[in-house]
Amino acid sequence: DTEQKNRKWSLADFEIGKPLGKGKFGHVYLARERRSGFIVALKIIYKAELEAAKVEKQLRREIEIQSHLRHPHILRLYGYFYDEKRVYLILEYAPQGELYKTLRRTGKFEEATAARYIRQMTLALQYLHSRHVIHRDIKPENILLGLNGEAKIADFGWSVHAPGTRRQTLCGTLDYLPPEMVEGKEHAWWVDLWSLGVLAYEFVVGAPPFEEAAGYRATYRRIAKVDLKIPDTVSPDAADLIRKLLQHDPEKRLPLEKVLRHPWIRLSINISP
Ligand SMILES: Nc1ncnc(NCCc2cnc(NC(=O)Nc3cccc(C(F)(F)F)c3)s2)c1Br
């Protein structure tokens, strides 16, 4: 309620529980708000690390963007607070944890499961784009699983209000970046369409499409050329959707409305929630 919303939180308001994961810049703990008993995930970030990486602005933007978002497939950011050394993010707790751990454990997903997750991510992206927000960092590591195993997009550390041309040095994996970003071109909401295609590929194959052991330059070249090989273990419907999203020309990428109507996605609706 509004009283809860605007109040000043502090660490004393929470009972800290088990560690949930170790993300970038800090740890995440299960926590219970003392007065209400409400369970949350509390991410503890060290200011020194934020300053060293010069990402304070990005974190502020994430908090600003996330605090206005409400969607079943987007992990809530309820609020934040800070003390002398740390910033704390009060996050929705995702009881089934991190999707990428499930993916690494099982190798790849059944196509019905993969299609369900892609449909849920498409719904989240439709909501984000309708609010002129580009996530820009859609990958398994940023997807969590809710109480009923539903996918929830998290970690808006890289999201921007469209159109974004920020040329922040991209750290982490290149695997998910579309050609226009590796080429440093102006990018907009269609970068998320490309990443959705990479996500679908990784879900059904078990590895991203342009991964190169030879290093990032080789990955870079394969992305720029859209050097895409889809194994024939992948169903024709899944391969068709992946090809329609991994188009070099952003205008040619299948719009989200059409993704939801694609046979591979429509099929997944009646199989599971
Ligand atoms: N089971 C679970 N249930 C709920 N949450 C869990 N883990 C936390 C997932 C996150 C959601 N949002 C996040 N946001 C950031 O980390 N932001 C962040 C942090 C530092 C710097 C920066 C930046 F400044 F570099 F952008 C941005 S982490 C788990 Br496991």
PDB file of C-alpha atoms and ligand atoms in Angstrom:
ATOM      1  CA  ASP A   1       0.000   0.000   0.000  1.00  0.00           C
ATOM      2  CA  THR A   2       1.116   3.629  -0.361  1.00  0.00           C
ATOM      3  CA  GLU A   3       2.272   3.842   3.266  1.00  0.00           C
ATOM      4  CA  GLN A   4       4.528   0.827   2.629  1.00  0.00           C
ATOM      5  CA  LYS A   5       5.577   2.218  -0.722  1.00  0.00           C
ATOM      6  CA  ASN A   6       6.967   5.519   0.453  1.00  0.00           C
ATOM      7  CA  ARG A   7       8.409   4.510   3.807  1.00  0.00           C
ATOM      8  CA  LYS A   8      12.174   4.616   4.363  1.00  0.00           C
ATOM      9  CA  TRP A   9      13.456   1.079   4.629  1.00  0.00           C
ATOM     10  CA  SER A  10      16.537   0.031   6.548  1.00  0.00           C
ATOM     11  CA  LEU A  11      18.330  -3.224   7.202  1.00  0.00           C
ATOM     12  CA  ALA A  12      16.718  -3.375  10.672  1.00  0.00           C
ATOM     13  CA  ASP A  13      13.354  -3.917   8.939  1.00  0.00           C
ATOM     14  CA  PHE A  14      14.472  -7.288   7.601  1.00  0.00           C
ATOM     15  CA  GLU A  15      15.432 -10.665   8.961  1.00  0.00           C
ATOM     16  CA  ILE A  16      18.114 -12.047   6.616  1.00  0.00           C
ATOM     17  CA  GLY A  17      17.805 -15.697   5.553  1.00  0.00           C
ATOM     18  CA  LYS A  18      19.765 -18.061   3.310  1.00  0.00           C
ATOM     19  CA  PRO A  19      21.900 -16.814   0.417  1.00  0.00           C
ATOM     20  CA  LEU A  20      20.009 -17.166  -2.889  1.00  0.00           C
ATOM     21  CA  GLY A  21      22.770 -16.487  -5.342  1.00  0.00           C
ATOM     22  CA  LYS A  22      25.873 -14.552  -6.082  1.00  0.00           C
ATOM     23  CA  GLY A  23      25.269 -12.103  -8.893  1.00  0.00           C
ATOM     24  CA  LYS A  24      27.406  -9.335 -10.230  1.00  0.00           C
ATOM     25  CA  PHE A  25      28.346  -6.720  -7.634  1.00  0.00           C
ATOM     26  CA  GLY A  26      27.103  -8.620  -4.668  1.00  0.00           C
ATOM     27  CA  HIS A  27      25.032 -11.297  -2.990  1.00  0.00           C
ATOM     28  CA  VAL A  28      21.308 -11.940  -2.854  1.00  0.00           C
ATOM     29  CA  TYR A  29      19.627 -13.219   0.319  1.00  0.00           C
ATOM     30  CA  LEU A  30      16.195 -14.456   1.195  1.00  0.00           C
ATOM     31  CA  ALA A  31      14.743 -11.930   3.671  1.00  0.00           C
ATOM     32  CA  ARG A  32      11.559 -11.363   5.631  1.00  0.00           C
ATOM     33  CA  GLU A  33      10.190  -7.895   6.355  1.00  0.00           C
ATOM     34  CA  ARG A  34       9.665  -8.016  10.148  1.00  0.00           C
ATOM     35  CA  ARG A  35       6.360  -6.186  10.509  1.00  0.00           C
ATOM     36  CA  SER A  36       4.445  -7.808   7.643  1.00  0.00           C
ATOM     37  CA  GLY A  37       6.287 -11.141   7.431  1.00  0.00           C
ATOM     38  CA  PHE A  38       6.532 -10.481   3.668  1.00  0.00           C
ATOM     39  CA  ILE A  39       9.241 -12.575   1.992  1.00  0.00           C
ATOM     40  CA  VAL A  40      11.594 -10.809  -0.435  1.00  0.00           C
ATOM     41  CA  ALA A  41      14.967 -11.252  -2.081  1.00  0.00           C
ATOM     42  CA  LEU A  42      17.453  -8.672  -0.831  1.00  0.00           C
ATOM     43  CA  LYS A  43      20.343  -7.856  -3.133  1.00  0.00           C
ATOM     44  CA  ILE A  44      23.268  -6.271  -1.307  1.00  0.00           C
ATOM     45  CA  ILE A  45      25.600  -4.227  -3.513  1.00  0.00           C
ATOM     46  CA  TYR A  46      28.821  -2.580  -2.373  1.00  0.00           C
ATOM     47  CA  LYS A  47      29.027   1.110  -3.284  1.00  0.00           C
ATOM     48  CA  ALA A  48      32.800   0.799  -3.704  1.00  0.00           C
ATOM     49  CA  GLU A  49      32.276  -1.753  -6.481  1.00  0.00           C
ATOM     50  CA  LEU A  50      29.651   0.422  -8.152  1.00  0.00           C
ATOM     51  CA  GLU A  51      32.022   3.400  -8.107  1.00  0.00           C
ATOM     52  CA  ALA A  52      34.959   1.303  -9.361  1.00  0.00           C
ATOM     53  CA  ALA A  53      32.864   0.098 -12.314  1.00  0.00           C
ATOM     54  CA  LYS A  54      31.300   3.569 -12.833  1.00  0.00           C
ATOM     55  CA  VAL A  55      27.800   2.095 -12.986  1.00  0.00           C
ATOM     56  CA  GLU A  56      25.995   4.134 -10.332  1.00  0.00           C
ATOM     57  CA  LYS A  57      23.953   5.879 -13.064  1.00  0.00           C
ATOM     58  CA  GLN A  58      22.936   2.513 -14.538  1.00  0.00           C
ATOM     59  CA  LEU A  59      21.748   1.306 -11.151  1.00  0.00           C
ATOM     60  CA  ARG A  60      19.782   4.517 -10.619  1.00  0.00           C
ATOM     61  CA  ARG A  61      18.201   4.024 -14.046  1.00  0.00           C
ATOM     62  CA  GLU A  62      17.324   0.416 -13.239  1.00  0.00           C
ATOM     63  CA  ILE A  63      15.645   1.489  -9.988  1.00  0.00           C
ATOM     64  CA  GLU A  64      13.777   4.280 -11.784  1.00  0.00           C
ATOM     65  CA  ILE A  65      12.610   2.053 -14.661  1.00  0.00           C
ATOM     66  CA  GLN A  66      11.797  -0.992 -12.566  1.00  0.00           C
ATOM     67  CA  SER A  67       9.829   0.803  -9.852  1.00  0.00           C
ATOM     68  CA  HIS A  68       7.086   1.664 -12.386  1.00  0.00           C
ATOM     69  CA  LEU A  69       6.831  -1.786 -13.985  1.00  0.00           C
ATOM     70  CA  ARG A  70       4.092  -4.247 -13.047  1.00  0.00           C
ATOM     71  CA  HIS A  71       3.880  -7.486 -15.057  1.00  0.00           C
ATOM     72  CA  PRO A  72       3.612 -11.184 -14.141  1.00  0.00           C
ATOM     73  CA  HIS A  73       6.702 -11.998 -16.220  1.00  0.00           C
ATOM     74  CA  ILE A  74       8.850  -9.156 -14.910  1.00  0.00           C
ATOM     75  CA  LEU A  75      10.478  -9.534 -11.496  1.00  0.00           C
ATOM     76  CA  ARG A  76       9.274  -6.722  -9.225  1.00  0.00           C
ATOM     77  CA  LEU A  77      11.669  -4.246  -7.633  1.00  0.00           C
ATOM     78  CA  TYR A  78       9.678  -3.163  -4.542  1.00  0.00           C
ATOM     79  CA  GLY A  79      12.153  -0.536  -3.360  1.00  0.00           C
ATOM     80  CA  TYR A  80      15.684   0.141  -2.247  1.00  0.00           C
ATOM     81  CA  PHE A  81      17.664   1.698   0.546  1.00  0.00           C
ATOM     82  CA  TYR A  82      21.304   2.293   1.338  1.00  0.00           C
ATOM     83  CA  ASP A  83      23.682   2.742   4.219  1.00  0.00           C
ATOM     84  CA  GLU A  84      27.205   4.063   4.351  1.00  0.00           C
ATOM     85  CA  LYS A  85      28.790   1.192   2.361  1.00  0.00           C
ATOM     86  CA  ARG A  86      26.031  -0.642   0.555  1.00  0.00           C
ATOM     87  CA  VAL A  87      22.940  -0.290  -1.619  1.00  0.00           C
ATOM     88  CA  TYR A  88      20.104  -2.764  -1.017  1.00  0.00           C
ATOM     89  CA  LEU A  89      17.540  -3.762  -3.658  1.00  0.00           C
ATOM     90  CA  ILE A  90      14.250  -5.104  -2.281  1.00  0.00           C
ATOM     91  CA  LEU A  91      13.227  -7.607  -4.952  1.00  0.00           C
ATOM     92  CA  GLU A  92      10.379 -10.042  -5.544  1.00  0.00           C
ATOM     93  CA  TYR A  93      11.496 -13.500  -4.433  1.00  0.00           C
ATOM     94  CA  ALA A  94      11.446 -16.102  -7.232  1.00  0.00           C
ATOM     95  CA  PRO A  95      10.932 -19.430  -5.428  1.00  0.00           C
ATOM     96  CA  GLN A  96      12.091 -21.669  -8.304  1.00  0.00           C
ATOM     97  CA  GLY A  97      15.342 -19.733  -8.689  1.00  0.00           C
ATOM     98  CA  GLU A  98      17.528 -19.056 -11.683  1.00  0.00           C
ATOM     99  CA  LEU A  99      16.474 -20.402 -15.074  1.00  0.00           C
ATOM    100  CA  TYR A 100      20.053 -20.696 -16.361  1.00  0.00           C
ATOM    101  CA  LYS A 101      20.868 -23.185 -13.571  1.00  0.00           C
ATOM    102  CA  THR A 102      18.011 -25.402 -14.737  1.00  0.00           C
ATOM    103  CA  LEU A 103      19.188 -24.995 -18.347  1.00  0.00           C
ATOM    104  CA  ARG A 104      22.800 -25.927 -17.516  1.00  0.00           C
ATOM    105  CA  ARG A 105      21.608 -28.892 -15.450  1.00  0.00           C
ATOM    106  CA  THR A 106      19.264 -30.312 -18.089  1.00  0.00           C
ATOM    107  CA  GLY A 107      21.458 -29.251 -21.035  1.00  0.00           C
ATOM    108  CA  LYS A 108      18.492 -28.020 -23.054  1.00  0.00           C
ATOM    109  CA  PHE A 109      14.726 -27.694 -22.578  1.00  0.00           C
ATOM    110  CA  GLU A 110      11.914 -29.817 -24.039  1.00  0.00           C
ATOM    111  CA  GLU A 111      10.510 -27.773 -26.920  1.00  0.00           C
ATOM    112  CA  ALA A 112       7.115 -27.338 -25.180  1.00  0.00           C
ATOM    113  CA  THR A 113       8.892 -25.887 -22.115  1.00  0.00           C
ATOM    114  CA  ALA A 114      11.129 -23.693 -24.279  1.00  0.00           C
ATOM    115  CA  ALA A 115       8.110 -22.405 -26.229  1.00  0.00           C
ATOM    116  CA  ARG A 116       6.274 -21.607 -22.978  1.00  0.00           C
ATOM    117  CA  TYR A 117       9.245 -19.586 -21.680  1.00  0.00           C
ATOM    118  CA  ILE A 118       9.624 -17.771 -25.026  1.00  0.00           C
ATOM    119  CA  ARG A 119       5.900 -16.900 -25.004  1.00  0.00           C
ATOM    120  CA  GLN A 120       6.232 -15.523 -21.437  1.00  0.00           C
ATOM    121  CA  MET A 121       9.318 -13.489 -22.385  1.00  0.00           C
ATOM    122  CA  THR A 122       7.495 -12.186 -25.478  1.00  0.00           C
ATOM    123  CA  LEU A 123       4.590 -11.000 -23.273  1.00  0.00           C
ATOM    124  CA  ALA A 124       7.097  -9.251 -20.958  1.00  0.00           C
ATOM    125  CA  LEU A 125       8.830  -7.608 -23.933  1.00  0.00           C
ATOM    126  CA  GLN A 126       5.480  -6.444 -25.377  1.00  0.00           C
ATOM    127  CA  TYR A 127       4.762  -4.763 -22.036  1.00  0.00           C
ATOM    128  CA  LEU A 128       8.264  -3.202 -21.869  1.00  0.00           C
ATOM    129  CA  HIS A 129       8.182  -1.936 -25.454  1.00  0.00           C
ATOM    130  CA  SER A 130       4.678  -0.493 -24.922  1.00  0.00           C
ATOM    131  CA  ARG A 131       6.335   1.597 -22.180  1.00  0.00           C
ATOM    132  CA  HIS A 132       9.294   2.472 -24.443  1.00  0.00           C
ATOM    133  CA  VAL A 133      11.717   0.415 -22.364  1.00  0.00           C
ATOM    134  CA  ILE A 134      14.341  -1.736 -24.078  1.00  0.00           C
ATOM    135  CA  HIS A 135      15.784  -4.438 -21.832  1.00  0.00           C
ATOM    136  CA  ARG A 136      18.927  -5.032 -23.946  1.00  0.00           C
ATOM    137  CA  ASP A 137      20.174  -7.868 -21.786  1.00  0.00           C
ATOM    138  CA  ILE A 138      17.777 -10.769 -22.380  1.00  0.00           C
ATOM    139  CA  LYS A 139      19.678 -13.952 -21.558  1.00  0.00           C
ATOM    140  CA  PRO A 140      19.138 -17.057 -19.397  1.00  0.00           C
ATOM    141  CA  GLU A 141      21.158 -15.509 -16.516  1.00  0.00           C
ATOM    142  CA  ASN A 142      18.566 -12.713 -16.255  1.00  0.00           C
ATOM    143  CA  ILE A 143      15.494 -14.943 -16.083  1.00  0.00           C
ATOM    144  CA  LEU A 144      14.109 -16.261 -12.798  1.00  0.00           C
ATOM    145  CA  LEU A 145      11.356 -18.795 -12.128  1.00  0.00           C
ATOM    146  CA  GLY A 146       8.264 -17.966 -10.059  1.00  0.00           C
ATOM    147  CA  LEU A 147       6.170 -20.156  -7.762  1.00  0.00           C
ATOM    148  CA  ASN A 148       4.595 -22.096 -10.654  1.00  0.00           C
ATOM    149  CA  GLY A 149       7.771 -22.199 -12.747  1.00  0.00           C
ATOM    150  CA  GLU A 150       6.741 -19.138 -14.762  1.00  0.00           C
ATOM    151  CA  ALA A 151       9.611 -17.140 -16.274  1.00  0.00           C
ATOM    152  CA  LYS A 152      10.292 -13.628 -14.959  1.00  0.00           C
ATOM    153  CA  ILE A 153      12.719 -11.224 -16.566  1.00  0.00           C
ATOM    154  CA  ALA A 154      15.032  -9.545 -14.059  1.00  0.00           C
ATOM    155  CA  ASP A 155      18.056  -7.306 -13.730  1.00  0.00           C
ATOM    156  CA  PHE A 156      17.366  -4.164 -15.698  1.00  0.00           C
ATOM    157  CA  GLY A 157      20.928  -3.014 -15.228  1.00  0.00           C
ATOM    158  CA  TRP A 158      21.221  -2.553 -18.987  1.00  0.00           C
ATOM    159  CA  SER A 159      17.730  -1.362 -19.840  1.00  0.00           C
ATOM    160  CA  VAL A 160      17.157   2.088 -21.334  1.00  0.00           C
ATOM    161  CA  HIS A 161      14.265   4.238 -22.426  1.00  0.00           C
ATOM    162  CA  ALA A 162      14.147   3.961 -26.224  1.00  0.00           C
ATOM    163  CA  PRO A 163      15.883   4.894 -28.406  1.00  0.00           C
ATOM    164  CA  GLY A 164      19.217   4.197 -26.800  1.00  0.00           C
ATOM    165  CA  THR A 165      22.547   4.951 -28.387  1.00  0.00           C
ATOM    166  CA  ARG A 166      24.611   4.708 -25.186  1.00  0.00           C
ATOM    167  CA  ARG A 167      27.930   3.180 -26.159  1.00  0.00           C
ATOM    168  CA  GLN A 168      28.772   1.965 -22.659  1.00  0.00           C
ATOM    169  CA  THR A 169      31.575  -0.573 -22.977  1.00  0.00           C
ATOM    170  CA  LEU A 170      29.714  -3.846 -23.138  1.00  0.00           C
ATOM    171  CA  CYS A 171      31.039  -6.284 -20.620  1.00  0.00           C
ATOM    172  CA  GLY A 172      30.093  -9.938 -20.297  1.00  0.00           C
ATOM    173  CA  THR A 173      29.124 -12.269 -23.098  1.00  0.00           C
ATOM    174  CA  LEU A 174      28.793 -11.038 -26.677  1.00  0.00           C
ATOM    175  CA  ASP A 175      26.680 -14.092 -27.521  1.00  0.00           C
ATOM    176  CA  TYR A 176      23.420 -12.233 -27.084  1.00  0.00           C
ATOM    177  CA  LEU A 177      24.337  -9.001 -28.842  1.00  0.00           C
ATOM    178  CA  PRO A 178      22.715  -8.251 -32.200  1.00  0.00           C
ATOM    179  CA  PRO A 179      24.741  -7.044 -35.220  1.00  0.00           C
ATOM    180  CA  GLU A 180      23.751  -3.373 -34.748  1.00  0.00           C
ATOM    181  CA  MET A 181      25.157  -3.421 -31.194  1.00  0.00           C
ATOM    182  CA  VAL A 182      28.408  -5.229 -32.010  1.00  0.00           C
ATOM    183  CA  GLU A 183      28.739  -2.739 -34.891  1.00  0.00           C
ATOM    184  CA  GLY A 184      28.083   0.086 -32.386  1.00  0.00           C
ATOM    185  CA  LYS A 185      25.138   1.355 -34.449  1.00  0.00           C
ATOM    186  CA  GLU A 186      22.074   3.161 -33.117  1.00  0.00           C
ATOM    187  CA  HIS A 187      19.788   0.517 -31.599  1.00  0.00           C
ATOM    188  CA  ALA A 188      16.235   0.395 -30.439  1.00  0.00           C
ATOM    189  CA  TRP A 189      13.571  -2.029 -29.226  1.00  0.00           C
ATOM    190  CA  TRP A 190      14.365  -4.487 -32.012  1.00  0.00           C
ATOM    191  CA  VAL A 191      17.567  -5.532 -30.206  1.00  0.00           C
ATOM    192  CA  ASP A 192      15.283  -7.437 -27.833  1.00  0.00           C
ATOM    193  CA  LEU A 193      13.804  -9.304 -30.828  1.00  0.00           C
ATOM    194  CA  TRP A 194      17.255 -10.521 -31.795  1.00  0.00           C
ATOM    195  CA  SER A 195      17.981 -11.602 -28.191  1.00  0.00           C
ATOM    196  CA  LEU A 196      14.632 -13.444 -28.086  1.00  0.00           C
ATOM    197  CA  GLY A 197      15.842 -15.439 -31.099  1.00  0.00           C
ATOM    198  CA  VAL A 198      19.164 -16.204 -29.411  1.00  0.00           C
ATOM    199  CA  LEU A 199      17.248 -17.233 -26.265  1.00  0.00           C
ATOM    200  CA  ALA A 200      14.947 -19.572 -28.232  1.00  0.00           C
ATOM    201  CA  TYR A 201      17.977 -21.149 -29.930  1.00  0.00           C
ATOM    202  CA  GLU A 202      19.835 -21.653 -26.643  1.00  0.00           C
ATOM    203  CA  PHE A 203      16.719 -23.168 -24.988  1.00  0.00           C
ATOM    204  CA  VAL A 204      16.224 -25.843 -27.673  1.00  0.00           C
ATOM    205  CA  VAL A 205      19.891 -26.458 -28.601  1.00  0.00           C
ATOM    206  CA  GLY A 206      21.613 -25.919 -25.219  1.00  0.00           C
ATOM    207  CA  ALA A 207      24.190 -23.392 -26.432  1.00  0.00           C
ATOM    208  CA  PRO A 208      23.927 -19.925 -28.027  1.00  0.00           C
ATOM    209  CA  PRO A 209      23.987 -19.864 -31.880  1.00  0.00           C
ATOM    210  CA  PHE A 210      27.138 -17.823 -32.495  1.00  0.00           C
ATOM    211  CA  GLU A 211      29.296 -19.078 -29.640  1.00  0.00           C
ATOM    212  CA  GLU A 212      32.911 -19.480 -30.653  1.00  0.00           C
ATOM    213  CA  ALA A 213      35.534 -21.226 -28.543  1.00  0.00           C
ATOM    214  CA  ALA A 214      38.056 -19.278 -30.629  1.00  0.00           C
ATOM    215  CA  GLY A 215      37.147 -16.102 -28.719  1.00  0.00           C
ATOM    216  CA  TYR A 216      35.022 -12.988 -29.019  1.00  0.00           C
ATOM    217  CA  ARG A 217      36.411 -11.762 -32.344  1.00  0.00           C
ATOM    218  CA  ALA A 218      35.233 -14.997 -33.961  1.00  0.00           C
ATOM    219  CA  THR A 219      31.837 -14.669 -32.192  1.00  0.00           C
ATOM    220  CA  TYR A 220      31.656 -11.062 -33.408  1.00  0.00           C
ATOM    221  CA  ARG A 221      32.261 -12.169 -37.023  1.00  0.00           C
ATOM    222  CA  ARG A 222      29.640 -14.920 -36.820  1.00  0.00           C
ATOM    223  CA  ILE A 223      27.062 -12.464 -35.414  1.00  0.00           C
ATOM    224  CA  ALA A 224      27.796  -9.830 -38.054  1.00  0.00           C
ATOM    225  CA  LYS A 225      27.441 -12.461 -40.781  1.00  0.00           C
ATOM    226  CA  VAL A 226      24.471 -14.110 -38.986  1.00  0.00           C
ATOM    227  CA  ASP A 227      26.337 -17.357 -39.525  1.00  0.00           C
ATOM    228  CA  LEU A 228      23.438 -19.476 -38.201  1.00  0.00           C
ATOM    229  CA  LYS A 229      23.399 -23.279 -38.218  1.00  0.00           C
ATOM    230  CA  ILE A 230      20.311 -24.897 -36.695  1.00  0.00           C
ATOM    231  CA  PRO A 231      20.794 -28.600 -35.812  1.00  0.00           C
ATOM    232  CA  ASP A 232      18.184 -30.918 -37.344  1.00  0.00           C
ATOM    233  CA  THR A 233      17.281 -32.111 -33.822  1.00  0.00           C
ATOM    234  CA  VAL A 234      15.330 -28.811 -33.689  1.00  0.00           C
ATOM    235  CA  SER A 235      11.720 -29.025 -34.925  1.00  0.00           C
ATOM    236  CA  PRO A 236      10.870 -27.180 -38.174  1.00  0.00           C
ATOM    237  CA  ASP A 237       8.480 -24.842 -36.271  1.00  0.00           C
ATOM    238  CA  ALA A 238      11.177 -23.861 -33.738  1.00  0.00           C
ATOM    239  CA  ALA A 239      13.774 -23.425 -36.500  1.00  0.00           C
ATOM    240  CA  ASP A 240      11.343 -21.242 -38.446  1.00  0.00           C
ATOM    241  CA  LEU A 241      10.759 -18.882 -35.500  1.00  0.00           C
ATOM    242  CA  ILE A 242      14.498 -18.688 -34.717  1.00  0.00           C
ATOM    243  CA  ARG A 243      15.299 -17.807 -38.352  1.00  0.00           C
ATOM    244  CA  LYS A 244      12.579 -15.132 -38.386  1.00  0.00           C
ATOM    245  CA  LEU A 245      14.062 -13.463 -35.281  1.00  0.00           C
ATOM    246  CA  LEU A 246      17.772 -13.786 -36.139  1.00  0.00           C
ATOM    247  CA  GLN A 247      17.580 -11.459 -39.130  1.00  0.00           C
ATOM    248  CA  HIS A 248      20.522  -9.079 -39.670  1.00  0.00           C
ATOM    249  CA  ASP A 249      18.157  -6.337 -40.862  1.00  0.00           C
ATOM    250  CA  PRO A 250      16.197  -5.207 -37.741  1.00  0.00           C
ATOM    251  CA  GLU A 251      13.120  -4.356 -39.851  1.00  0.00           C
ATOM    252  CA  LYS A 252      12.952  -7.964 -41.011  1.00  0.00           C
ATOM    253  CA  ARG A 253      12.778  -9.409 -37.463  1.00  0.00           C
ATOM    254  CA  LEU A 254       9.379 -10.925 -36.599  1.00  0.00           C
ATOM    255  CA  PRO A 255       7.409  -8.398 -34.484  1.00  0.00           C
ATOM    256  CA  LEU A 256       6.301  -9.563 -31.020  1.00  0.00           C
ATOM    257  CA  GLU A 257       2.615  -9.737 -32.030  1.00  0.00           C
ATOM    258  CA  LYS A 258       3.566 -12.200 -34.790  1.00  0.00           C
ATOM    259  CA  VAL A 259       5.795 -14.207 -32.419  1.00  0.00           C
ATOM    260  CA  LEU A 260       2.735 -14.835 -30.210  1.00  0.00           C
ATOM    261  CA  ARG A 261       0.801 -16.118 -33.221  1.00  0.00           C
ATOM    262  CA  HIS A 262       3.656 -18.304 -34.522  1.00  0.00           C
ATOM    263  CA  PRO A 263       2.714 -22.044 -34.713  1.00  0.00           C
ATOM    264  CA  TRP A 264       5.576 -23.028 -32.355  1.00  0.00           C
ATOM    265  CA  ILE A 265       4.330 -20.611 -29.684  1.00  0.00           C
ATOM    266  CA  ARG A 266       0.579 -21.184 -30.216  1.00  0.00           C
ATOM    267  CA  LEU A 267       1.161 -24.909 -29.810  1.00  0.00           C
ATOM    268  CA  SER A 268       2.742 -24.361 -26.366  1.00  0.00           C
ATOM    269  CA  ILE A 269      -0.324 -22.686 -24.876  1.00  0.00           C
ATOM    270  CA  ASN A 270      -2.571 -25.745 -24.476  1.00  0.00           C
ATOM    271  CA  ILE A 271       0.225 -27.968 -23.155  1.00  0.00           C
ATOM    272  CA  SER A 272       0.991 -26.136 -19.910  1.00  0.00           C
ATOM    273  CA  PRO A 273      -0.039 -23.063 -17.860  1.00  0.00           C
TER     274      PRO A 273
HETATM  275  N1  LIG B   1      15.591 -16.576  -6.299  1.00  0.00           N
HETATM  276  C1  LIG B   1      15.774 -15.248  -6.537  1.00  0.00           C
HETATM  277  N2  LIG B   1      14.727 -14.419  -6.403  1.00  0.00           N
HETATM  278  C2  LIG B   1      14.880 -13.113  -6.644  1.00  0.00           C
HETATM  279  N3  LIG B   1      16.070 -12.560  -7.018  1.00  0.00           N
HETATM  280  C3  LIG B   1      17.130 -13.353  -7.156  1.00  0.00           C
HETATM  281  N4  LIG B   1      18.314 -12.795  -7.522  1.00  0.00           N
HETATM  282  C4  LIG B   1      18.431 -11.393  -7.814  1.00  0.00           C
HETATM  283  C5  LIG B   1      18.038 -11.132  -9.258  1.00  0.00           C
HETATM  284  C6  LIG B   1      18.145  -9.681  -9.587  1.00  0.00           C
HETATM  285  C7  LIG B   1      17.124  -8.852  -9.966  1.00  0.00           C
HETATM  286  N5  LIG B   1      17.510  -7.583 -10.240  1.00  0.00           N
HETATM  287  C8  LIG B   1      18.791  -7.395 -10.099  1.00  0.00           C
HETATM  288  N6  LIG B   1      19.368  -6.166 -10.365  1.00  0.00           N
HETATM  289  C9  LIG B   1      20.697  -5.933 -10.204  1.00  0.00           C
HETATM  290  O1  LIG B   1      21.466  -6.764  -9.751  1.00  0.00           O
HETATM  291  N7  LIG B   1      21.072  -4.689 -10.595  1.00  0.00           N
HETATM  292  C10 LIG B   1      22.359  -4.196 -10.512  1.00  0.00           C
HETATM  293  C11 LIG B   1      23.223  -4.544  -9.474  1.00  0.00           C
HETATM  294  C12 LIG B   1      24.491  -3.941  -9.463  1.00  0.00           C
HETATM  295  C13 LIG B   1      24.902  -3.059 -10.466  1.00  0.00           C
HETATM  296  C14 LIG B   1      24.005  -2.779 -11.480  1.00  0.00           C
HETATM  297  C15 LIG B   1      24.427  -1.856 -12.583  1.00  0.00           C
HETATM  298  F1  LIG B   1      24.551  -0.633 -12.028  1.00  0.00           F
HETATM  299  F2  LIG B   1      25.583  -2.250 -13.093  1.00  0.00           F
HETATM  300  F3  LIG B   1      23.527  -1.792 -13.543  1.00  0.00           F
HETATM  301  C16 LIG B   1      22.739  -3.317 -11.520  1.00  0.00           C
HETATM  302  S1  LIG B   1      19.601  -8.791  -9.587  1.00  0.00           S
HETATM  303  C17 LIG B   1      17.015 -14.735  -6.908  1.00  0.00           C
HETATM  304 BR1  LIG B   1      18.524 -15.856  -7.133  1.00  0.00          BR
END
